[in-house]
Tab-separated table of C-alpha atoms in Angstrom:
chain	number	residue	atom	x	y	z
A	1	UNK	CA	0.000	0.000	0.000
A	2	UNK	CA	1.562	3.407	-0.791
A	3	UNK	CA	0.996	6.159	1.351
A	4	UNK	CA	0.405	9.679	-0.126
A	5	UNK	CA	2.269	12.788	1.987
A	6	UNK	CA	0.824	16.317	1.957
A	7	UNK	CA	3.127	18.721	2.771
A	8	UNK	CA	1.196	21.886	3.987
A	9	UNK	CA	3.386	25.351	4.694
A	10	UNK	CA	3.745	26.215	8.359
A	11	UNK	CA	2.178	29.460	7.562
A	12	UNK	CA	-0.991	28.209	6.154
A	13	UNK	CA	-1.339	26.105	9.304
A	14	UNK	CA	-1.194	28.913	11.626
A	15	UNK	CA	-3.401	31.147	9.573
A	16	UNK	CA	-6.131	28.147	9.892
A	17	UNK	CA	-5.040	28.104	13.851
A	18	UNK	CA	-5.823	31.887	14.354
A	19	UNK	CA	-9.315	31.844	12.429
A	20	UNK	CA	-10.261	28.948	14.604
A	21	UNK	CA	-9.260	30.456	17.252
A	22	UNK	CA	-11.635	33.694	16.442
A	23	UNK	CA	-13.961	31.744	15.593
A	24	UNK	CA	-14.136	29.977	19.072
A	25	UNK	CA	-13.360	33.144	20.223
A	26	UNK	CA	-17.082	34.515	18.941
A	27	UNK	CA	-18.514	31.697	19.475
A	28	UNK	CA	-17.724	31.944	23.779
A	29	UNK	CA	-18.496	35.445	23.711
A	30	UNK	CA	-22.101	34.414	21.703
A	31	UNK	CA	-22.657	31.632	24.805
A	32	UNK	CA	-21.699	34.300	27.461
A	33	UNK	CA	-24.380	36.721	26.522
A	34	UNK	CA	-26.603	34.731	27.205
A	35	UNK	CA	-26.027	34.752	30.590
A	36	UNK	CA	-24.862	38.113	31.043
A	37	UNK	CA	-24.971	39.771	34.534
A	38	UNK	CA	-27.614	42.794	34.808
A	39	UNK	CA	-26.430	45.504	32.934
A	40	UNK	CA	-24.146	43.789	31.029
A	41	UNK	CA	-26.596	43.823	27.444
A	42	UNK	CA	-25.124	42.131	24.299
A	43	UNK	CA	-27.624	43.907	22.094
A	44	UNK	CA	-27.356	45.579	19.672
A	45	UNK	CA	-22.911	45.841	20.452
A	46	UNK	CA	-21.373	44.317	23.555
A	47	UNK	CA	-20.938	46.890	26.291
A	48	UNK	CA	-22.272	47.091	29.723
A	49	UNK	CA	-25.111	49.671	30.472
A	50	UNK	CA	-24.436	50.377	34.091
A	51	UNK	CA	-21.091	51.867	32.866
A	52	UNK	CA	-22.011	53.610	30.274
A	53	UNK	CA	-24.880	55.449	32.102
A	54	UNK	CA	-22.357	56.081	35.361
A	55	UNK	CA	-23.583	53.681	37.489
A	56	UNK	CA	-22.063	50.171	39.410
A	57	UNK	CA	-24.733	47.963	40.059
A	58	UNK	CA	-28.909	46.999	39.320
A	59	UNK	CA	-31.034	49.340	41.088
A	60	UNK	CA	-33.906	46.299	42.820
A	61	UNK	CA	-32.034	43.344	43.665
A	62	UNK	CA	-32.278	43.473	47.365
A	63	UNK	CA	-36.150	44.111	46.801
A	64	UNK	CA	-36.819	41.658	44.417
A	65	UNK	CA	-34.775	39.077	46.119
A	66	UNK	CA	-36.830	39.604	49.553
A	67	UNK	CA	-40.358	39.493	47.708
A	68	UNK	CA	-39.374	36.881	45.007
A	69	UNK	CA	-41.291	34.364	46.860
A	70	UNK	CA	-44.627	36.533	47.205
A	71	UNK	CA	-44.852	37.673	43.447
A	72	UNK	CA	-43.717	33.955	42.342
A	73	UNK	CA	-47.240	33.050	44.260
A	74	UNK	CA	-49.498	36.261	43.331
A	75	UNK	CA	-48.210	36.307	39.681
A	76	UNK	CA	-48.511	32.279	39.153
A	77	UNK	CA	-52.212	32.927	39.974
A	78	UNK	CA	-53.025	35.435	38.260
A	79	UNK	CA	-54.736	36.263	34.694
A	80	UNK	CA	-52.582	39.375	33.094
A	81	UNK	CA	-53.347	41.602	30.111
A	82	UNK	CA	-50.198	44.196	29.235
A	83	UNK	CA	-51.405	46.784	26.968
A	84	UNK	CA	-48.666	48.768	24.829
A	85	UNK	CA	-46.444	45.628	25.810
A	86	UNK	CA	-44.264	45.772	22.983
A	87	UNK	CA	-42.268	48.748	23.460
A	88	UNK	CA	-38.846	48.805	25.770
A	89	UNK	CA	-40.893	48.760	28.929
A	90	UNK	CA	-43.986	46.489	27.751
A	91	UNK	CA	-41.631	43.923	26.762
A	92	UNK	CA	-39.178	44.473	30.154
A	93	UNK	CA	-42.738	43.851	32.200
A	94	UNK	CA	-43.793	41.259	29.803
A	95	UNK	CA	-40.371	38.911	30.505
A	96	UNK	CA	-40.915	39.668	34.672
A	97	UNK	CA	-44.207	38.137	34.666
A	98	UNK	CA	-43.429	35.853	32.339
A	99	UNK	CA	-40.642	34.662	34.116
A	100	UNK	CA	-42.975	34.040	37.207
A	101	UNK	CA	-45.378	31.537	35.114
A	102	UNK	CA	-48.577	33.354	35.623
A	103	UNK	CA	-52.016	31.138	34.329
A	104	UNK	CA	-52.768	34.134	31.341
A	105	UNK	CA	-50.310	36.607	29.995
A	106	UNK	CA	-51.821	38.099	26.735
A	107	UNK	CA	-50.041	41.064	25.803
A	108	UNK	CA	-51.762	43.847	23.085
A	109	UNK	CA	-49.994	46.379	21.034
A	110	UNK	CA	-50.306	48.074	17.790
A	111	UNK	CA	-46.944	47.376	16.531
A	112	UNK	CA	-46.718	43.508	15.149
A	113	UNK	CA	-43.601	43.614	14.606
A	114	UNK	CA	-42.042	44.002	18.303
A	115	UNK	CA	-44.809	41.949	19.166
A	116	UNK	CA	-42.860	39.057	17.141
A	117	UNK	CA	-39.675	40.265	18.225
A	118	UNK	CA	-41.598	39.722	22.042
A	119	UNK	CA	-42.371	36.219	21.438
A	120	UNK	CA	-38.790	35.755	19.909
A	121	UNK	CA	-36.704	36.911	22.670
A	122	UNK	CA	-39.042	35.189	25.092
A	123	UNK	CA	-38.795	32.098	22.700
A	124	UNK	CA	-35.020	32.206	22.685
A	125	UNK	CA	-34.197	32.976	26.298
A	126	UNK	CA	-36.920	31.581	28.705
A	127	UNK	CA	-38.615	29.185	26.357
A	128	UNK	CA	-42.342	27.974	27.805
A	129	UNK	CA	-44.290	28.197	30.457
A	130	UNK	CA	-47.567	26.594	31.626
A	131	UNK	CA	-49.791	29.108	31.090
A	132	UNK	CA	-51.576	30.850	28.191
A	133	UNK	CA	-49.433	33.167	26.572
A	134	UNK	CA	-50.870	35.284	23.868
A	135	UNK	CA	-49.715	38.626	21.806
A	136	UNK	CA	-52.092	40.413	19.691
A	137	UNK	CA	-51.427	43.397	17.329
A	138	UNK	CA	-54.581	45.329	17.904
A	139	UNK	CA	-55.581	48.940	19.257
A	140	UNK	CA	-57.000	49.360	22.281
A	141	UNK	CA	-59.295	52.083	21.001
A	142	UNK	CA	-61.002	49.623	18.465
A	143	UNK	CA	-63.886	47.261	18.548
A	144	UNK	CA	-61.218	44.663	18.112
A	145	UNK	CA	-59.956	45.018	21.127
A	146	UNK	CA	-63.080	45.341	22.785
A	147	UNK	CA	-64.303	42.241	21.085
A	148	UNK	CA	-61.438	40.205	22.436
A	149	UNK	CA	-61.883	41.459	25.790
A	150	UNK	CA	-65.194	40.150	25.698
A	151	UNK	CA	-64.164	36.569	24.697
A	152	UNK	CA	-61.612	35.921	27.448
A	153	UNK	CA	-62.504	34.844	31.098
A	154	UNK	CA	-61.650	37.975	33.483
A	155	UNK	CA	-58.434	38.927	33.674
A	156	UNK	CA	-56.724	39.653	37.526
A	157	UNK	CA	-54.886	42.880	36.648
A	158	UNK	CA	-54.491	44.424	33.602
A	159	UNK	CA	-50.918	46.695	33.249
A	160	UNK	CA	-50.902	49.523	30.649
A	161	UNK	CA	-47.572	51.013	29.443
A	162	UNK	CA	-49.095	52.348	26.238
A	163	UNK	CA	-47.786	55.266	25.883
A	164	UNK	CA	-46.255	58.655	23.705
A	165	UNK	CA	-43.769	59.363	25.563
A	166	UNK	CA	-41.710	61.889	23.283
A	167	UNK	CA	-41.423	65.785	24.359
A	168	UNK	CA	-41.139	66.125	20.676
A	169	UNK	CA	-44.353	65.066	19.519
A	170	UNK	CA	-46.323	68.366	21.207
A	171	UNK	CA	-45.004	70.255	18.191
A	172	UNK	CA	-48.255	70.241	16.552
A	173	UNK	CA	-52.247	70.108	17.175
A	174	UNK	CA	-52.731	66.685	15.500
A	175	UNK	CA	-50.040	64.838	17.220
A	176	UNK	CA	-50.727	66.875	20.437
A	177	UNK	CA	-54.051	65.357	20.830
A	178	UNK	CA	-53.297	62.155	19.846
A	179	UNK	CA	-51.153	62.318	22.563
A	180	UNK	CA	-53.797	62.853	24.974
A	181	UNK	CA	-56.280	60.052	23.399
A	182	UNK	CA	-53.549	57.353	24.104
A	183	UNK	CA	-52.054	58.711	27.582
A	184	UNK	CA	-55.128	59.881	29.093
A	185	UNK	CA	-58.250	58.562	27.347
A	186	UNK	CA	-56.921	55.201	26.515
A	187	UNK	CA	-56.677	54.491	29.867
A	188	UNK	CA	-60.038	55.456	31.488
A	189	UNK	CA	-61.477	53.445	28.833
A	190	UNK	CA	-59.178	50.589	29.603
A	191	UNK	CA	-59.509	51.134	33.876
A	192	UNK	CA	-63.406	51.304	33.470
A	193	UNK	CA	-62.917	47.598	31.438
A	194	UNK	CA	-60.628	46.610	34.067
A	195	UNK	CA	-63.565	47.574	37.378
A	196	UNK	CA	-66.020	46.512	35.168
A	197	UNK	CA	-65.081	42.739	34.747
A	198	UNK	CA	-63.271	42.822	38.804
A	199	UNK	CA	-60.080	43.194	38.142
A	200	UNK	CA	-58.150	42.954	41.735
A	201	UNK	CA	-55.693	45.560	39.981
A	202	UNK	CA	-55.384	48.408	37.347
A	203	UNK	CA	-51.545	49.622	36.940
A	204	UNK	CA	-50.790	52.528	34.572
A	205	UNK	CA	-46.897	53.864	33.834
A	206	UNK	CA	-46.705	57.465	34.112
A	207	UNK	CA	-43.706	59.589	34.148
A	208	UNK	CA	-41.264	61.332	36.204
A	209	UNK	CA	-41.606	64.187	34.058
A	210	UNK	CA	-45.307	64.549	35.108
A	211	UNK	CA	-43.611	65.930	38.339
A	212	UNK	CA	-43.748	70.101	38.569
A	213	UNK	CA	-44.440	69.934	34.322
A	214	UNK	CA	-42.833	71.814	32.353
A	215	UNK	CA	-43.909	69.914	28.803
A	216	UNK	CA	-47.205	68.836	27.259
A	217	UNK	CA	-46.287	65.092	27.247
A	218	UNK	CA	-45.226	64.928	31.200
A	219	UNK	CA	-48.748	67.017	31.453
A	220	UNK	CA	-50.591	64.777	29.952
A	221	UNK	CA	-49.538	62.228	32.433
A	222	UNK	CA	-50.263	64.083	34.848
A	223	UNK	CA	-53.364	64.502	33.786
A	224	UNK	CA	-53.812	60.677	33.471
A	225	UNK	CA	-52.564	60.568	37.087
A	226	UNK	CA	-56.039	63.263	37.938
A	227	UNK	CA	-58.729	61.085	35.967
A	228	UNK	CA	-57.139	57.458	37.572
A	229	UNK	CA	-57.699	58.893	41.050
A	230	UNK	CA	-61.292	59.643	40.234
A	231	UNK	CA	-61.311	55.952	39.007
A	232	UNK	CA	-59.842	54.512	41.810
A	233	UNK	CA	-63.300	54.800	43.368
A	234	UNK	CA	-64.040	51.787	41.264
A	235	UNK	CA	-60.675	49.915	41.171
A	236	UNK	CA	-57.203	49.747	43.000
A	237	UNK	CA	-55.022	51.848	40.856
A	238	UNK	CA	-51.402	51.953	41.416
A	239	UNK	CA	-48.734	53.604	39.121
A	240	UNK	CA	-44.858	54.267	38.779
A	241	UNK	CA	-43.091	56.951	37.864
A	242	UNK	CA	-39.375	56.611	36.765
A	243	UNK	CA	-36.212	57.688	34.803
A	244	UNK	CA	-35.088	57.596	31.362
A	245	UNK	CA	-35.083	53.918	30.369
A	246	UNK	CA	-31.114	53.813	28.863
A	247	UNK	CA	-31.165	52.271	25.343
A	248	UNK	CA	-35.415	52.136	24.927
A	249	UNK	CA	-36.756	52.094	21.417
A	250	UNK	CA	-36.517	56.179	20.468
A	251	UNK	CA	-34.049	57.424	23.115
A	252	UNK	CA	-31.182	59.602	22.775
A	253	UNK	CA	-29.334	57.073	23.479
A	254	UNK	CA	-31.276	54.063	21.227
A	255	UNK	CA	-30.310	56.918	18.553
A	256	UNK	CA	-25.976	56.623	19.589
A	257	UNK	CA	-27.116	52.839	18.837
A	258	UNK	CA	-28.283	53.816	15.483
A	259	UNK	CA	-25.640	56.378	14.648
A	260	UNK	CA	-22.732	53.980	15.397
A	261	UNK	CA	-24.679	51.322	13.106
A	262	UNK	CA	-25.029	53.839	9.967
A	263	UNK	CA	-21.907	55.348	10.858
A	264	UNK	CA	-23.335	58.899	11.546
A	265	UNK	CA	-22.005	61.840	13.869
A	266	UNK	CA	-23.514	61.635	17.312
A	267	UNK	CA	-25.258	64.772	18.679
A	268	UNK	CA	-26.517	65.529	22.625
A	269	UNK	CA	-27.383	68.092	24.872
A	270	UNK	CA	-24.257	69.611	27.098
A	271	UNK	CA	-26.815	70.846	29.794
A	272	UNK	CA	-29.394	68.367	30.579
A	273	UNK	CA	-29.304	65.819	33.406
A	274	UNK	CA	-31.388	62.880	33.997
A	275	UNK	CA	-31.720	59.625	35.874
A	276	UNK	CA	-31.325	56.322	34.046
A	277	UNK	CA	-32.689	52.750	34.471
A	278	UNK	CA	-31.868	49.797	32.966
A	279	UNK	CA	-34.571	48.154	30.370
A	280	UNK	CA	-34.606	45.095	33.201
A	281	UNK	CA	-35.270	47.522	36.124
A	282	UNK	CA	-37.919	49.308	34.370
A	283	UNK	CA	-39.638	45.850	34.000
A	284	UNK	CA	-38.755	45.413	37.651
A	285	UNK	CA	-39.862	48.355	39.148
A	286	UNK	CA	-43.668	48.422	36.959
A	287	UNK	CA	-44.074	44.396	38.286
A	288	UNK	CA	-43.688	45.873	41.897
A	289	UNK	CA	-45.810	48.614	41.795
A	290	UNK	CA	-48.392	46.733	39.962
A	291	UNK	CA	-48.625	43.387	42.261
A	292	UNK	CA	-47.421	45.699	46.099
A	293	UNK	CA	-48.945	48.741	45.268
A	294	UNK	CA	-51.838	49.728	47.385
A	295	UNK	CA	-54.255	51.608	45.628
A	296	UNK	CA	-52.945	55.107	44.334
A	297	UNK	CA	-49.814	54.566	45.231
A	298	UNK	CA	-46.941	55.853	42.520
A	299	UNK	CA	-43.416	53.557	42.741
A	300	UNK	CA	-40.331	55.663	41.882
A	301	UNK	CA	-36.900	54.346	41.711
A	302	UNK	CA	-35.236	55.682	45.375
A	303	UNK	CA	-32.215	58.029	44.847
A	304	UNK	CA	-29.711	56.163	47.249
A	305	UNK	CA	-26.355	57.268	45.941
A	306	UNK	CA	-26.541	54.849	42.994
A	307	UNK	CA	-28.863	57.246	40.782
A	308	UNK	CA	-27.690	60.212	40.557
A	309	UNK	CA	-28.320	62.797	37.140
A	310	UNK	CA	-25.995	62.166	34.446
A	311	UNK	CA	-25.758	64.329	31.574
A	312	UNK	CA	-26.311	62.931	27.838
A	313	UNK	CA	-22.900	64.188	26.821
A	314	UNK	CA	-20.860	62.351	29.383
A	315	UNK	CA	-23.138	59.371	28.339
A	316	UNK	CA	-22.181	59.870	24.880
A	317	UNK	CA	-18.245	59.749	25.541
A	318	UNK	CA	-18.792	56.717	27.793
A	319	UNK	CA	-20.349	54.825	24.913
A	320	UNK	CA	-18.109	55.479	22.160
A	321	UNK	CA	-15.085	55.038	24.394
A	322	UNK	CA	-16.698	51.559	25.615
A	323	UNK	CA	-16.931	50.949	21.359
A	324	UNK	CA	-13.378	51.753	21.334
A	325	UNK	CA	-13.851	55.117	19.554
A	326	UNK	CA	-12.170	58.724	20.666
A	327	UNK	CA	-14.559	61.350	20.967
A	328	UNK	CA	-13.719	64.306	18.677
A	329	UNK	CA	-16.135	67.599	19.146
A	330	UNK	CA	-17.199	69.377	16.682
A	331	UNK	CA	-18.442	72.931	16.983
A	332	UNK	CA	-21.195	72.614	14.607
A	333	UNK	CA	-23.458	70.254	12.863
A	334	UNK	CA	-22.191	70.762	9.563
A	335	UNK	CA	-18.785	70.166	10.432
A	336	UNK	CA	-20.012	66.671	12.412
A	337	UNK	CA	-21.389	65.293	9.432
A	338	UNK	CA	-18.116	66.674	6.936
A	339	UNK	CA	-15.744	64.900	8.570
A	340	UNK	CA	-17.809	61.253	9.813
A	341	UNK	CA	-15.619	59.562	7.085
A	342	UNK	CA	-12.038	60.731	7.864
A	343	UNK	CA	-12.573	60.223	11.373
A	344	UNK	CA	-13.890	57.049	12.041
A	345	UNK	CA	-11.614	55.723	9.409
A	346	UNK	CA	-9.103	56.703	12.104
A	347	UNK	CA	-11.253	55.346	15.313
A	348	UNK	CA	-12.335	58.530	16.448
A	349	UNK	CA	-16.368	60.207	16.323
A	350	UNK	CA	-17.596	63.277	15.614
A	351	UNK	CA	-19.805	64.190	18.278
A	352	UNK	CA	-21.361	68.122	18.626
A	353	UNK	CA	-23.101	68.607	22.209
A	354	UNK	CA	-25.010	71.690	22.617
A	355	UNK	CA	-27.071	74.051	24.543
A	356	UNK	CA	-30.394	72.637	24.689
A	357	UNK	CA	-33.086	75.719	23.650
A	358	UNK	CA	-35.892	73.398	22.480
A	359	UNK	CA	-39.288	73.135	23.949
A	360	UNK	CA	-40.408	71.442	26.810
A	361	UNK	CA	-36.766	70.859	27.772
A	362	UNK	CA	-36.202	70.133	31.361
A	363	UNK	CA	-32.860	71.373	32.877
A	364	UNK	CA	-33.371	68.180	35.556
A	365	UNK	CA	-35.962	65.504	36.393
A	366	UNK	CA	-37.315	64.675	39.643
A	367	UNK	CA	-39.927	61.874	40.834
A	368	UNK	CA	-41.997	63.428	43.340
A	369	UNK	CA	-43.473	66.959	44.464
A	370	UNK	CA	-42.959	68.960	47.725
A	371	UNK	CA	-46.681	68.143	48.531
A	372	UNK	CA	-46.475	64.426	47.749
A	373	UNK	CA	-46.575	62.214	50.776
A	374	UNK	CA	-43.121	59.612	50.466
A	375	UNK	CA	-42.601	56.347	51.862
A	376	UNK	CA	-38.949	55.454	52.046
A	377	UNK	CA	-39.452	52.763	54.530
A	378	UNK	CA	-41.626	49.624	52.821
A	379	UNK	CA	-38.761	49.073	50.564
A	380	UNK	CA	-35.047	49.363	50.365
A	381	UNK	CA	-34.431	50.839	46.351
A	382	UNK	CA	-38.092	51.862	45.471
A	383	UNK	CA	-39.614	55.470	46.940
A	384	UNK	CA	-43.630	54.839	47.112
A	385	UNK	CA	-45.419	58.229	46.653
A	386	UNK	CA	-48.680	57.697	48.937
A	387	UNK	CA	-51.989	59.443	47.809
A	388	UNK	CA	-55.409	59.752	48.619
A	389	UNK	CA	-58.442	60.695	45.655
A	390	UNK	CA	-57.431	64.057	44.877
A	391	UNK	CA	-59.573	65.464	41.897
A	392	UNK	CA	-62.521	67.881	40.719
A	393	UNK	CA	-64.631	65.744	38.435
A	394	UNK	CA	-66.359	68.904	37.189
A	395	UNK	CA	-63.009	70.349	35.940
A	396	UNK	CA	-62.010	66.726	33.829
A	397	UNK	CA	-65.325	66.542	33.044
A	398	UNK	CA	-65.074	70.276	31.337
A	399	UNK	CA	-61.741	68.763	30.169
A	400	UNK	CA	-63.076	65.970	28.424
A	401	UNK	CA	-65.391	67.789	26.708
A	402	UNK	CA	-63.171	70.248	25.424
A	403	UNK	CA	-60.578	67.756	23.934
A	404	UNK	CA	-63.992	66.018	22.616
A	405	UNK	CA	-65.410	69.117	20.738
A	406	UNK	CA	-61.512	69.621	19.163
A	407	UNK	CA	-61.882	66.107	17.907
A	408	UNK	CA	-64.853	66.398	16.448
A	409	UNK	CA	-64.404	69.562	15.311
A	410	UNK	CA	-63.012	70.337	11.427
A	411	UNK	CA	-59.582	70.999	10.681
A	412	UNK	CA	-57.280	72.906	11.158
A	413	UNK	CA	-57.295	73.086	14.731
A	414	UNK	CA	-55.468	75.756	17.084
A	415	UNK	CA	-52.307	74.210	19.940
A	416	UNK	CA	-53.201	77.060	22.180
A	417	UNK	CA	-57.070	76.054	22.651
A	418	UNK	CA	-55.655	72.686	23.795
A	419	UNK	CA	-53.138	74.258	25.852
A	420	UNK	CA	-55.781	76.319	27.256
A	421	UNK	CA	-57.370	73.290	28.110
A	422	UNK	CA	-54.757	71.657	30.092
A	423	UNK	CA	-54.257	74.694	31.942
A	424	UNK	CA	-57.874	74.468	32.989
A	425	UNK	CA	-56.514	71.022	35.256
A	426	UNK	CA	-53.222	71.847	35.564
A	427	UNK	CA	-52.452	75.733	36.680
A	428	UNK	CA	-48.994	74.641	37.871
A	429	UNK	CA	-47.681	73.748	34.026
A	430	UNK	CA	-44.815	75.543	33.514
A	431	UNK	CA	-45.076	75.349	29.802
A	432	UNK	CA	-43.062	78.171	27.521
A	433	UNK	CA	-43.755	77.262	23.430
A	434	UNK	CA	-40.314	78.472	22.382
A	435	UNK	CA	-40.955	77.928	18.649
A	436	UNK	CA	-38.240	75.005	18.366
A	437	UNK	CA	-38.275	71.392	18.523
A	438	UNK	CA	-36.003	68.075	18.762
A	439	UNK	CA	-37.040	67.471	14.823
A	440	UNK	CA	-35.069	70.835	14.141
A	441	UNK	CA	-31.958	68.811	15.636
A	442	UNK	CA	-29.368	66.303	14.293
């Protein structure tokens, strides 16, 4: 028998050595995502949140770890319907309950495709549970949804983080008061469903810019906040109020995600602070409020020393130094955009910060007011705002009607008749219309 020698070239052998080794070298990293520690998130790059956003470690541990036990049980019992549970936070509260096996999770949205992506992630990370999960691409201010509704058994507590949450999208009548159909109106039709059918529990997300307002959009939560305490007559109601999500679908900083992506200059306010949550702790912190809250009762993340305000522009050096990138500033738009080529060719980013001079702008965010009644002591990480029915139904009755008569009124319609009208519940909005808007920005 002859035997047939192959002599391969050292060199070719240790090229195929190093591309295994890459390969297994993607491969690990692939495995270790999986099982990343909280606020270490592999999508859409590999870099760990909690960093980038200046903080060390998750926000609800200790809480969640002490009360694990108790919303295992309630949760595992329970029939739950999210509504607007495809967004950042829908889908964050979506995986907590999930996570806890609860007999009915059906979760509604209009958008079909995060609704997919939903059922994906859930699919690909937690896999099945016992109970009857559902998702269903329908709006909650449609006979569809009603219909639906009327098919199911009761549900236990219905959660509804449907919301537009964008200062931006006051700039004009139309979007303005489509604004206040899904943040306020949506949900007293969707609370009334909830008492009507004995629901043990109504929770609604507002905002913590619904604190001292100086926007439409944190108004009209506030707003929302007036008309569920007049509910609550009818149905526990509790709510939370928190921080920036970091990274949420639409964010500043979903948008540095985008921007590194399509290789784009990166642009952020120099003098706005805010607080920051992880996707997983605003998931966290709604579950909480919605299974421990008593009724009226607002959660709010607690400011311990481990939230403190961060500005967007030290955010945006943290991320493209975690991406491996030198921040280079630019001192105008124009000139950001010019040179994107030459300097990421070079790893280094055009970034141009600015004043901020658009409306609605908040120079800081804060979770409660100086009348609000605090609890600091149920919990260790989560503040509990502590209210009693606080409303004139005449004056969201008046309210109602006006926003009704707009509707149904021809166009075009007037922003300052609706802004008349939420100054008619709200006195204390500190809204100035300064004639510019985010849109008008990079």
């Amino acid at each position: 028998m002859s035997v047939l020698r192959f002599f391969v070239p050292f060199s070719l052998i240790q090229a195929a050595c190093c591309r295994l080794s890459s390969e297994l070298a993607s491969h690990s990293s692939r495995i270790r995502a999986l099982s990343l520690p909280k606020g270490s998130q592999p999508y859409p790059f590999p870099m760990n949140i909690l960093k980038t956003i200046g903080r060390t470690r998750p926000l609800f541990d200790s809480d969640i770890s002490a009360h694990e036990a108790e919303l295992r049980e309630r949760i595992h019992a329970s029939r739950i319907l999210v509504i607007g549970g495809a967004g950042t936070i829908g889908q964050a509260v979506t995986r907590e309950f999930f996570k806890r096996d609860p007999r009915a999770l059906h979760v509604v949205d209009i958008s079909e495709n995060n609704l997919v992506e939903l059922v994906r992630d859930i699919r690909s990370t937690l896999g099945y549970g016992s109970g009857d999960f559902q998702t269903l691409p329908l709006d909650v201010n449609s006979r569809y949804f009603d219909a639906f509704i009327e098919s199911q058994p009761d549900y236990d507590m219905i959660c509804n983080l449907s919301a537009l949450k964008h200062v931006r999208s006051e700039k004009d009548p139309y979007t303005l008061m489509r604004m206040l159909e899904v943040n306020v109106f949506n949900t007293v039709k969707t609370v009334r469903q909830a008492a009507a059918m004995g629901a043990r529990k109504y929770f609604a997300v507002s905002t913590d810019k619904a604190a001292n307002p100086v926007n439409l959009m944190g108004g009209s939560k506030r707003i929302m906040e007036k008309f569920l305490h007049r509910e609550s007559a009818n149905i526990p109601v509790s709510m939370a109020r928190f921080a920036n999500v970091a990274f949420s679908d639409g964010s500043l900083l979903h948008g540095f995600n985008q921007r590194l992506m399509k290789r784009q200059p990166i642009s952020a306010p120099d003098d706005v602070k805010r607080y920051f949550v992880t996707p997983q702790e605003s998931g966290e912190l709604c579950m909480m409020s919605a299974v421990f809250g008593e009724n009226l009762d607002i959660f709010f993340p607690h400011q311990d020393g481990e939230l403190e305000l961060t500005k967007f522009s030290d955010i945006a050096v943290r991320f493209l130094e975690g991406h491996g990138y030198e921040p280079v500033p630019c001192v105008s738009e124009d000139e950001a955009r010019d040179r994107a080529a030459e300097l990421i060719a070079q790893r280094k980013w055009p970034v141009y910060f600015f004043e901020s001079d658009t409306t609605g702008e908040k120079a800081f965010e804060e979770f409660f007011m100086g009348s609000e009644t605090l609890d600091f002591e149920r919990f260790h990480s989560l503040g509990v705002i502590k209210n009693r029915p606080d409303f004139d139904s005449a004056t969201l009755d008046a309210f109602e009607a006006g926003i009704r008569r707009i509707r149904n009124s021809p166009g075009p319609w007037e922003k300052a008749k609706i802004v008349e009208l939420y100054l008619s519940v709200l006195p204390e909005l500190s809204h100035e219309e300064k004639g510019k808007y985010l849109d008008g920005r990079m």
